[in-house]
C-alpha positions as CSV (number, residue, x, y, z in Angstrom):
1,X,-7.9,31.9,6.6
2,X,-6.3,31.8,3.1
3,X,-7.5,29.6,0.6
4,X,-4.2,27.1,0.5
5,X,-4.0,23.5,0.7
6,X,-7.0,22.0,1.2
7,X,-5.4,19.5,3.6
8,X,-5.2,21.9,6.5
9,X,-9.4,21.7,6.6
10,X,-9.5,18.0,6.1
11,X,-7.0,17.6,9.0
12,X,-8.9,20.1,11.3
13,X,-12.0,17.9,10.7
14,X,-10.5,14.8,10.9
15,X,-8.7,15.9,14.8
16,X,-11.9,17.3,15.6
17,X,-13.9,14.1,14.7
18,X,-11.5,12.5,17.1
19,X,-12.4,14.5,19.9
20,X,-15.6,14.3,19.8
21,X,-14.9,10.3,19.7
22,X,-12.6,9.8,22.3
23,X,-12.1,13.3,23.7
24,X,-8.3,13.1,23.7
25,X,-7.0,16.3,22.6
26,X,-7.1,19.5,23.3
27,X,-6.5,21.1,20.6
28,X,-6.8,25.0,19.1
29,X,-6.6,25.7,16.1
30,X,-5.1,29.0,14.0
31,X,-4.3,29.3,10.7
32,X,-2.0,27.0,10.1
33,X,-1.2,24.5,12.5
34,X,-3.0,22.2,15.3
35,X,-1.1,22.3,18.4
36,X,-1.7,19.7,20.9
37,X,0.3,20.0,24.2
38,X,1.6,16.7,26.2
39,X,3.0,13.7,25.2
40,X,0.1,11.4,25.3
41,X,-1.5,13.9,23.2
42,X,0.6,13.0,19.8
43,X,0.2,9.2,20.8
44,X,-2.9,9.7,20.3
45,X,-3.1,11.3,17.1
46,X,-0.9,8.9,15.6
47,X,-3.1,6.2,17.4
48,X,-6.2,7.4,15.7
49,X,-8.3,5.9,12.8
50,X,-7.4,8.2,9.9
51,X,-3.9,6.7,10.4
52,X,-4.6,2.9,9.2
53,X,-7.8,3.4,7.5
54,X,-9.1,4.5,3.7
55,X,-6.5,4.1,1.8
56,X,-8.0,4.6,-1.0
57,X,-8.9,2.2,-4.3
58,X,-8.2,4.0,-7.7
59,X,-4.5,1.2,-7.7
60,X,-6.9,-1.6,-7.3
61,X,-9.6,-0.6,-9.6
62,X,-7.2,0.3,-12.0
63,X,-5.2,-3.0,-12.1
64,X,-5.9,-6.0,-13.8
65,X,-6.7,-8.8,-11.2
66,X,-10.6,-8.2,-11.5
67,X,-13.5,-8.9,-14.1
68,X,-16.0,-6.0,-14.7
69,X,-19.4,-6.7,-16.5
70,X,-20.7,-4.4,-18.2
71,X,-23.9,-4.6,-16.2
72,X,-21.5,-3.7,-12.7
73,X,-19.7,-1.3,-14.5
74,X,-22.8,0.8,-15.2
75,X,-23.9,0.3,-11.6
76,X,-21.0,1.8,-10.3
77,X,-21.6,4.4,-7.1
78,X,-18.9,7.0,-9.0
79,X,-17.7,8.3,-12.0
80,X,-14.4,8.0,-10.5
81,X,-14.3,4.4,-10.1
82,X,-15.3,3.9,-14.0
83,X,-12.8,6.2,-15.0
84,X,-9.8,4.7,-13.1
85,X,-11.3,1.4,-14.5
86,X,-10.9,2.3,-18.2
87,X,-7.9,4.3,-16.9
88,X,-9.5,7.7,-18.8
89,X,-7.1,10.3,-19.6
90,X,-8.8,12.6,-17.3
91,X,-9.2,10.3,-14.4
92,X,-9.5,12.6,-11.5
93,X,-11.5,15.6,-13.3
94,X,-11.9,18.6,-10.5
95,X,-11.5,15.5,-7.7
96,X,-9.4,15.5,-4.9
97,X,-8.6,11.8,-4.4
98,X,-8.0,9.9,-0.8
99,X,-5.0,8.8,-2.2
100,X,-3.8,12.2,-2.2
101,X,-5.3,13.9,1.3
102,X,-5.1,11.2,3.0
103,X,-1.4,11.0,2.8
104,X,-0.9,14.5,3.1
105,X,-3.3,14.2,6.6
106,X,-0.9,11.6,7.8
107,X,2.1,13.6,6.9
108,X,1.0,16.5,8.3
109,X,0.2,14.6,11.9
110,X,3.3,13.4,11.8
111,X,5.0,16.6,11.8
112,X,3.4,18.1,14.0
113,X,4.2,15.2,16.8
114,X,7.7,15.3,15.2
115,X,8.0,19.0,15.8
116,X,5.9,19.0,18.6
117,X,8.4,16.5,20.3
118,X,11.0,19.2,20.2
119,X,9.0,21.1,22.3
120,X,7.9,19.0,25.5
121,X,9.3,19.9,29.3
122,X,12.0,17.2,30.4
123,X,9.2,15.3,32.9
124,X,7.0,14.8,29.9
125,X,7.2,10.9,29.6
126,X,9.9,8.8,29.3
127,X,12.4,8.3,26.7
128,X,11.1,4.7,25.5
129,X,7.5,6.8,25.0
130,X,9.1,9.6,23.3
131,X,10.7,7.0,20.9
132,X,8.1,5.3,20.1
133,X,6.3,8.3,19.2
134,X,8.9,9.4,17.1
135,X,9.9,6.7,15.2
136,X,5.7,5.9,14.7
137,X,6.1,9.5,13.0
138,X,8.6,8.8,10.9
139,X,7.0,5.3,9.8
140,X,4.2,6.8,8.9
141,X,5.3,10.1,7.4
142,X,7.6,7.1,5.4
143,X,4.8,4.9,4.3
144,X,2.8,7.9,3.1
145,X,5.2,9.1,1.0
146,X,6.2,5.4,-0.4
147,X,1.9,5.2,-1.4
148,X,1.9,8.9,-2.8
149,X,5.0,7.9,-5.0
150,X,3.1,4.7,-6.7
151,X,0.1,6.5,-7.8
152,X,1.6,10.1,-8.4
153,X,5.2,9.6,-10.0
154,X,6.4,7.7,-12.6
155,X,7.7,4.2,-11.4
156,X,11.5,4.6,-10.2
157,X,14.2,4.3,-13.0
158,X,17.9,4.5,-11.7
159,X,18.9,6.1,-14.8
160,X,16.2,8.6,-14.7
161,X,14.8,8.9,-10.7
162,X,16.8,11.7,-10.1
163,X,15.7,14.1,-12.7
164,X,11.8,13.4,-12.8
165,X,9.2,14.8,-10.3
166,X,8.7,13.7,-7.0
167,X,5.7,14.8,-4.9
168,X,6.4,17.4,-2.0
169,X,8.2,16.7,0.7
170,X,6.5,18.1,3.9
171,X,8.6,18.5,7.2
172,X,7.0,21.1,8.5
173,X,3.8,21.3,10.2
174,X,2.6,24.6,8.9
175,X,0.7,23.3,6.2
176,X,0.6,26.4,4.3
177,X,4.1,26.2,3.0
178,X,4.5,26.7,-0.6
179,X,6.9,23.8,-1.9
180,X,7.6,22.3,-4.9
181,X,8.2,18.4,-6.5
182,X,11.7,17.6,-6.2
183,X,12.8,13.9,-7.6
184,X,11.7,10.6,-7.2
185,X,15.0,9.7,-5.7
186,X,14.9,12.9,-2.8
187,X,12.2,11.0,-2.3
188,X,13.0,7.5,-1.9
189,X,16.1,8.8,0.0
190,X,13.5,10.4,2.5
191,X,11.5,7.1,2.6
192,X,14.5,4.8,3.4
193,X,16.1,7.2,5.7
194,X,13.3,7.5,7.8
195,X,12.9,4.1,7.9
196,X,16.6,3.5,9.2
197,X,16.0,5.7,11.9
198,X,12.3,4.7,12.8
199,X,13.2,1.2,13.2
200,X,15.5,1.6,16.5
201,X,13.3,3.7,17.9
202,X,10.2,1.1,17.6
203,X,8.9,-1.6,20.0
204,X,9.8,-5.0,19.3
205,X,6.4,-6.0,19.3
206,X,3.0,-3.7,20.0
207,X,-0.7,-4.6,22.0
208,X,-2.3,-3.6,18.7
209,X,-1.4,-4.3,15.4
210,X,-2.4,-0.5,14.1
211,X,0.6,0.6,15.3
212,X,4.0,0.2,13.9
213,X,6.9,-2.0,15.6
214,X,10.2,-2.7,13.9
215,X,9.3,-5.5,11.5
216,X,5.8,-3.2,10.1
217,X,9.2,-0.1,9.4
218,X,11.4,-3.1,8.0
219,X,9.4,-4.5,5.8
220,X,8.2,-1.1,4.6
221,X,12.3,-0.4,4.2
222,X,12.0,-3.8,2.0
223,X,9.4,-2.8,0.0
224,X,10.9,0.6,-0.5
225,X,14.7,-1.4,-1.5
226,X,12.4,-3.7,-3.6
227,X,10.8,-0.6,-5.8
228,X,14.3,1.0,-6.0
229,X,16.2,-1.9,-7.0
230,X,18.3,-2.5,-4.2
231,X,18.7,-6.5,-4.1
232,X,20.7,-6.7,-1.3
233,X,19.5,-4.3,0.9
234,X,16.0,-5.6,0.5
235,X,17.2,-9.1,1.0
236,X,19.1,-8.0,4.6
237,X,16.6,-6.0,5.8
238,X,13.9,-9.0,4.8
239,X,15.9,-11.4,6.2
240,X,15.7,-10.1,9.7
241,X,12.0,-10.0,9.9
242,X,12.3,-13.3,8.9
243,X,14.5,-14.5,11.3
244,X,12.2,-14.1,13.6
245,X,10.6,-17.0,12.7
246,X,7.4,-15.5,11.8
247,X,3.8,-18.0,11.7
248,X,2.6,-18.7,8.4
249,X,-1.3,-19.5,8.4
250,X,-1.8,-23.3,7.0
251,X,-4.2,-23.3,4.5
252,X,-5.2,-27.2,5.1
253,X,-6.4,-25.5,8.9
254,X,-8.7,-23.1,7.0
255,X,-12.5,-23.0,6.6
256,X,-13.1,-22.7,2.8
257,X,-17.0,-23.2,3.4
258,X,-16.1,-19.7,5.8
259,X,-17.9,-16.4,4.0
260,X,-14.3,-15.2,5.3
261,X,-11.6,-17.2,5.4
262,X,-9.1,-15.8,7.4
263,X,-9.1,-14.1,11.1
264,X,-10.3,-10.3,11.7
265,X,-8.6,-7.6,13.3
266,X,-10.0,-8.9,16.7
267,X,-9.8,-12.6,16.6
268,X,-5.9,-11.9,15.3
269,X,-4.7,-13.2,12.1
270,X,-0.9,-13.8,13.0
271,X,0.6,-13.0,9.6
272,X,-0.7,-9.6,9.9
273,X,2.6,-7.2,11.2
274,X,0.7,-4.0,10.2
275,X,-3.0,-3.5,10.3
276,X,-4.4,-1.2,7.7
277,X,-7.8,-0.9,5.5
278,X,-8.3,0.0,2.0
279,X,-11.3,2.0,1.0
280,X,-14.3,0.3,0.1
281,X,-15.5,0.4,-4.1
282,X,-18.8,-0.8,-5.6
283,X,-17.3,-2.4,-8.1
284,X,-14.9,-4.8,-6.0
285,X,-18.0,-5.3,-3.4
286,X,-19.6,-8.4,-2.7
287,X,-20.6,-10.7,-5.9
288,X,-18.9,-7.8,-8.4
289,X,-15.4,-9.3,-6.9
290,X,-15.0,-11.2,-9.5
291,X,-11.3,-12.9,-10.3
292,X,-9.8,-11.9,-13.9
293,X,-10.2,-16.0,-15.4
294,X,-6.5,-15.4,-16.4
295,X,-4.8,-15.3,-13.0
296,X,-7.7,-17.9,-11.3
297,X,-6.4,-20.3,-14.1
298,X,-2.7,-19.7,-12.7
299,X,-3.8,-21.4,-9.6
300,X,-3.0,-25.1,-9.9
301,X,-5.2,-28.1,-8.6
302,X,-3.3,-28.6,-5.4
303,X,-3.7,-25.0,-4.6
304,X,-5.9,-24.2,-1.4
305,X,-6.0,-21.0,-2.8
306,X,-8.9,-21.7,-4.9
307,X,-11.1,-22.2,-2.0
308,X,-9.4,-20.0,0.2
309,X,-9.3,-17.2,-1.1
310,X,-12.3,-17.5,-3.5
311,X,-15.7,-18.9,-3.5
312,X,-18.3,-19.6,-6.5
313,X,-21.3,-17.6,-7.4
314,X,-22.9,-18.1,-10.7
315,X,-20.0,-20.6,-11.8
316,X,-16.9,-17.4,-11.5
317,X,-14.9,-16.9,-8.6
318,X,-15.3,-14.4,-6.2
319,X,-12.8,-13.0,-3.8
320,X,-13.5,-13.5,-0.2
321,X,-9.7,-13.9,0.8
322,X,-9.1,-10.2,2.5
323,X,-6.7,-10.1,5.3
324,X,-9.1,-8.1,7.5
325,X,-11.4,-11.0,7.7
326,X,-13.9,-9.4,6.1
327,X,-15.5,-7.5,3.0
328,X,-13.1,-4.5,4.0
329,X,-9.8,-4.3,1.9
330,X,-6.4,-4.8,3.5
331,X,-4.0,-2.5,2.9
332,X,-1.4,-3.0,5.7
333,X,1.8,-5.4,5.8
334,X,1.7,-9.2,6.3
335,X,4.3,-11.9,6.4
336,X,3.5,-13.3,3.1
337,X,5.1,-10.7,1.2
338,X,8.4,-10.3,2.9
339,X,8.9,-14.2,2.0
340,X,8.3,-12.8,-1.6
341,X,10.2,-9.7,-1.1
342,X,12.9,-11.9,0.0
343,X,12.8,-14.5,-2.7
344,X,13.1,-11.8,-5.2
345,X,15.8,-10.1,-4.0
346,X,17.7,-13.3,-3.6
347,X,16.5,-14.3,-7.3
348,X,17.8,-10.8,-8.9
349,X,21.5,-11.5,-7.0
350,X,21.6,-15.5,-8.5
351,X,20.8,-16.4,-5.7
352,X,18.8,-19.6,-7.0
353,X,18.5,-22.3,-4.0
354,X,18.1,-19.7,-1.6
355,X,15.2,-17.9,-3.5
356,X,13.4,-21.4,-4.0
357,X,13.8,-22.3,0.2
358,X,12.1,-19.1,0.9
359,X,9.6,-18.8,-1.8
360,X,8.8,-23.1,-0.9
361,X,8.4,-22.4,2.9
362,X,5.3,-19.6,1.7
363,X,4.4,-21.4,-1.1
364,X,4.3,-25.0,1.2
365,X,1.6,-23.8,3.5
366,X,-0.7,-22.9,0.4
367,X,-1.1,-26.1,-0.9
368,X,-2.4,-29.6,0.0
369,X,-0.7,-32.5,0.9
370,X,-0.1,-33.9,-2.9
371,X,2.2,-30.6,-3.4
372,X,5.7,-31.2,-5.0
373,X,8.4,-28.3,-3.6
374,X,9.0,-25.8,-6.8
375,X,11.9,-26.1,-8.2
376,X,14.4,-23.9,-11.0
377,X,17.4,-24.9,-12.9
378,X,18.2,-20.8,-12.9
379,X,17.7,-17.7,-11.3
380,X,15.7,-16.1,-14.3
381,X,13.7,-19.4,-14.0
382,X,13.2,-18.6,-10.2
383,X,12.3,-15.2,-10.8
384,X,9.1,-16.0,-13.4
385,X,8.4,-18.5,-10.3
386,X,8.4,-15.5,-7.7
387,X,6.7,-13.1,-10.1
388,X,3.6,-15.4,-10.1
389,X,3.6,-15.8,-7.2
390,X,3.4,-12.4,-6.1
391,X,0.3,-12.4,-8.3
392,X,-1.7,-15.3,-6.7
393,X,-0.5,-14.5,-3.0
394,X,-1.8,-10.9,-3.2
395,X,-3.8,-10.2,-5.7
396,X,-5.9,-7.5,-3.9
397,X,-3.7,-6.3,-1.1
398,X,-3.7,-2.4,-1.2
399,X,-2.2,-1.2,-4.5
400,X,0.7,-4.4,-4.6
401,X,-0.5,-5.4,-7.9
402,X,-0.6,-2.0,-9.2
403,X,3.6,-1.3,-7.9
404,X,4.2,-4.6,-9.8
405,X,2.7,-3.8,-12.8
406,X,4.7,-0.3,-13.4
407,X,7.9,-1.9,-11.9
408,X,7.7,-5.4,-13.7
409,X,6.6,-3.2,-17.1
410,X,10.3,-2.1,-17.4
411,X,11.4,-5.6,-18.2
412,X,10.4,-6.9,-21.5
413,X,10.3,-10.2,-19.9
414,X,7.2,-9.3,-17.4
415,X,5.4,-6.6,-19.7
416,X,1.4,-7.4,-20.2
417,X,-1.2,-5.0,-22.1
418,X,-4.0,-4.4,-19.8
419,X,-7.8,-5.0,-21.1
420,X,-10.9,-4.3,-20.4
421,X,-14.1,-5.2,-22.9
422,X,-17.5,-3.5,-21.0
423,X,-20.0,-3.3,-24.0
424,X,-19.1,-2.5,-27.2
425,X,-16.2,-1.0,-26.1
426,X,-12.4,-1.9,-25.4
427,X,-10.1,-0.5,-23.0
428,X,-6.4,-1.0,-23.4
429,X,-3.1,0.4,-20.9
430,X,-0.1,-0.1,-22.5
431,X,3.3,-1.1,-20.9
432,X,4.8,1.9,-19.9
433,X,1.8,4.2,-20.4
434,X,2.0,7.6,-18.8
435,X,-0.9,6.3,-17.9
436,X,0.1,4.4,-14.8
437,X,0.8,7.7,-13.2
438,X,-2.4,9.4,-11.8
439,X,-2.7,13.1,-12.3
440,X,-1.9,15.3,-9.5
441,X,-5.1,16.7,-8.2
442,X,-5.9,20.1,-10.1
443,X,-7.0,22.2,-6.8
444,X,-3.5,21.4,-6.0
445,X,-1.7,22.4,-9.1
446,X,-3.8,25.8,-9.4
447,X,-3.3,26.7,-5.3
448,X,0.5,25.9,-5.4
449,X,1.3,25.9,-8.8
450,X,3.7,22.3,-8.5
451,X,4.2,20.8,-12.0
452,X,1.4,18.8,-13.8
453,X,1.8,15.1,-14.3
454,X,1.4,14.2,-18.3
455,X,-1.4,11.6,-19.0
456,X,-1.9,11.8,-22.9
């Protein structure tokens, strides 16, 4: 086998893992592809665990939501997790990050159902399965793509999206293909048309949450609309998941004496569309959670979110509010952010009374009984509303806080300097630091020779 792309080994292990689990798939491998047979065969693949779980942690650990002490920051399990905290020039070293393969696993498996698909006798399941399969494909391959974008390019500027570097877009499932970076906007343009196609071709609704029905590939559409500036799109395409009338958890029903206060994967929390985890970090574990005392000072006194979301350990606050009901990070998609999504978009258009409706009826179930509806006398006034928001809703979820922080740091208005004091020494990251683009791993660049991201 030829030493090129270190993916193709990661993916052999992870199908092979599988098998030995479940004993699903029949698979063979050569040297450059994985070729399952039947139907039920890529359901399963896309069915499996390395598809909705370990998303990684460098966004997280390098945003600003979170408190280190100097005393957690030394007791960190990596060097990695340090040096995305202080946000080091050479974060990544010789590393090859999850962010990075794991994508690139789930891209892969997708097209090799997608291509596989082509491939299958007439009898071979019914169209509704074959849809579903396909359009799960293309959801994924989509929300990979979207992730490997927000920690590997530059954040999306219209006037510039078309002439910087993208990642590389895979559509073929012979992972040895040399290919280079193309543009952010091939890119998007990938992500969104995808979407468009996947969302037909979904069920309505699905037995589990870790796969993808047509709201989990709408509101991924929305987010993508969201990062590229499209107002009204992402308001039309939010507005239908919203239409259906979706449950919003009330916080006055929660346990805030719970360790966890919302529902796990098992017991069902129902504003959880799409299922997935985050990786696991040291220093966001257990009593090291600790809230940045500028955004637990946002929350005001009627907010449940206090209690709900945090609890107290040696007088700070500690995050206990993680969508998978437990110490496990969420990283999927949730019904709380599409009533943000939509709010926003409605806010950027002028939209003004119909931002502050949608951003209330979230915003409503939050707070106690003594809560006053927000209000705004303009859309910019709206906006600042929404923008907090964001920050208090979903402080934690997957890398949300990082997107907002390199799309927000293009407007004056929203730009912050990110700090971090461990020691004797101080950390800064600048609005619109090169910075807030991790390196592309180096055993990529050297096997494939794609261009080198610049992190002065």
């Amino acid at each position: 086998m030829k030493p090129i792309i270190p993916i193709l080994l990661f993916l052999a292990a992870a199908v092979a893992g599988c098998q030995k689990q479940t004993d699903w798939l029949d698979a063979r491998v050569n040297r450059s592809t994985i070729v399952p047979s039947r139907l039920s065969d890529y359901q399963s693949m896309l069915d499996a665990d390395v598809m909705f779980q370990n998303y990684g942690y460098l966004a997280r650990v390098s945003s600003d939501n979170y408190y280190v002490t100097e005393a957690d920051f030394l007791s960190a399990t990596t060097d990695l997790e340090r040096s995305s905290c202080t946000w080091a020039q050479d974060v990544l070293g010789t590393r090859v990050p999850t962010e990075w393969t794991r994508m690139y696993l789930i891209i892969a498996t997708a097209n090799i159902c997608l291509e596989g698909l082509e491939k299958l006798s007439a009898g071979d399941g019914t169209d509704i399965q074959r849809k579903q399969v396909k359009g799960t494909a293309l959801f994924y391959r989509s929300m990979a793509y979207y992730n490997l974008l927000q920690h590997f390019c530059q954040p999306y500027d219209p006037s510039s999206a078309a002439s910087l570097p993208g990642v590389p877009l895979r559509f073929s499932a012979d992972v040895n293909e040399r290919l280079g970076r193309g543009t952010i906007a091939q890119v998007y343009e990938e992500i969104t048309g995808s979407l468009e196609k996947a969302i037909p071709l979904l069920p309505a609704n699905v037995a589990l949450k870790t796969q993808p029905s047509q709201n989990a590939a709408r509101v991924q559409l929305a987010r993508a609309y969201l990062a590229t500036e499209q107002w009204a799109k992402a308001e039309v395409i939010s507005g239908q998941v919203l239409a259906d009338n979706p449950v919003l958890l009330d916080f006055k029903k929660l346990n805030s004496a719970a360790s966890f206060s919302f529902p796990t994967f098992e017991t069902g929390n129902p504003e959880v569309i799409h299922y997935a985890e985050g990786t696991a970090v040291s220093l966001m574990t257990s009593n090291k959670m600790i809230c940045d005392p500028v955004l637990f000072n946002m929350y005001a006194g009627t907010d449940l979110r206090r209690t709900i979301l945090y609890r107290q350990f040696n007088g700070m606050p500690i995050f206990k509010g993680q969508y998978t009901g437990r110490a496990t990070p969420f990283a999927g998609i949730a019904y709380n952010e599409v009533y943000l999504i939509h709010a926003e978009a409605c806010a950027r258009q002028g939209k003004t009374t119909a931002a502050m409706q949608t951003l209330n009826q979230l915003v409503a179930t939050r707070h106690s009984a003594q809560f006053s509806p927000l209000s705004a006398g303009s859309a910019q006034e709206a906006l600042d509303k929404i923008v907090s928001e964001r920050r208090k809703e979903m402080p934690y979820t997957g890398s949300t806080s990082w997107e907002d922080l390199r799309r927000l740091n293009r407007d004056p208005r929203y730009q912050r300097t990110l700090t971090r004091k461990i020691g004797t020494a101080t950390y800064t990251l600048a609005p619109g630091s090169k910075r807030y683009t991790f390196p592309i791993p180096l055993l990529e660049v050297q096997l494939t020779g794609i261009e080198q991201n610049e992190r002065p």
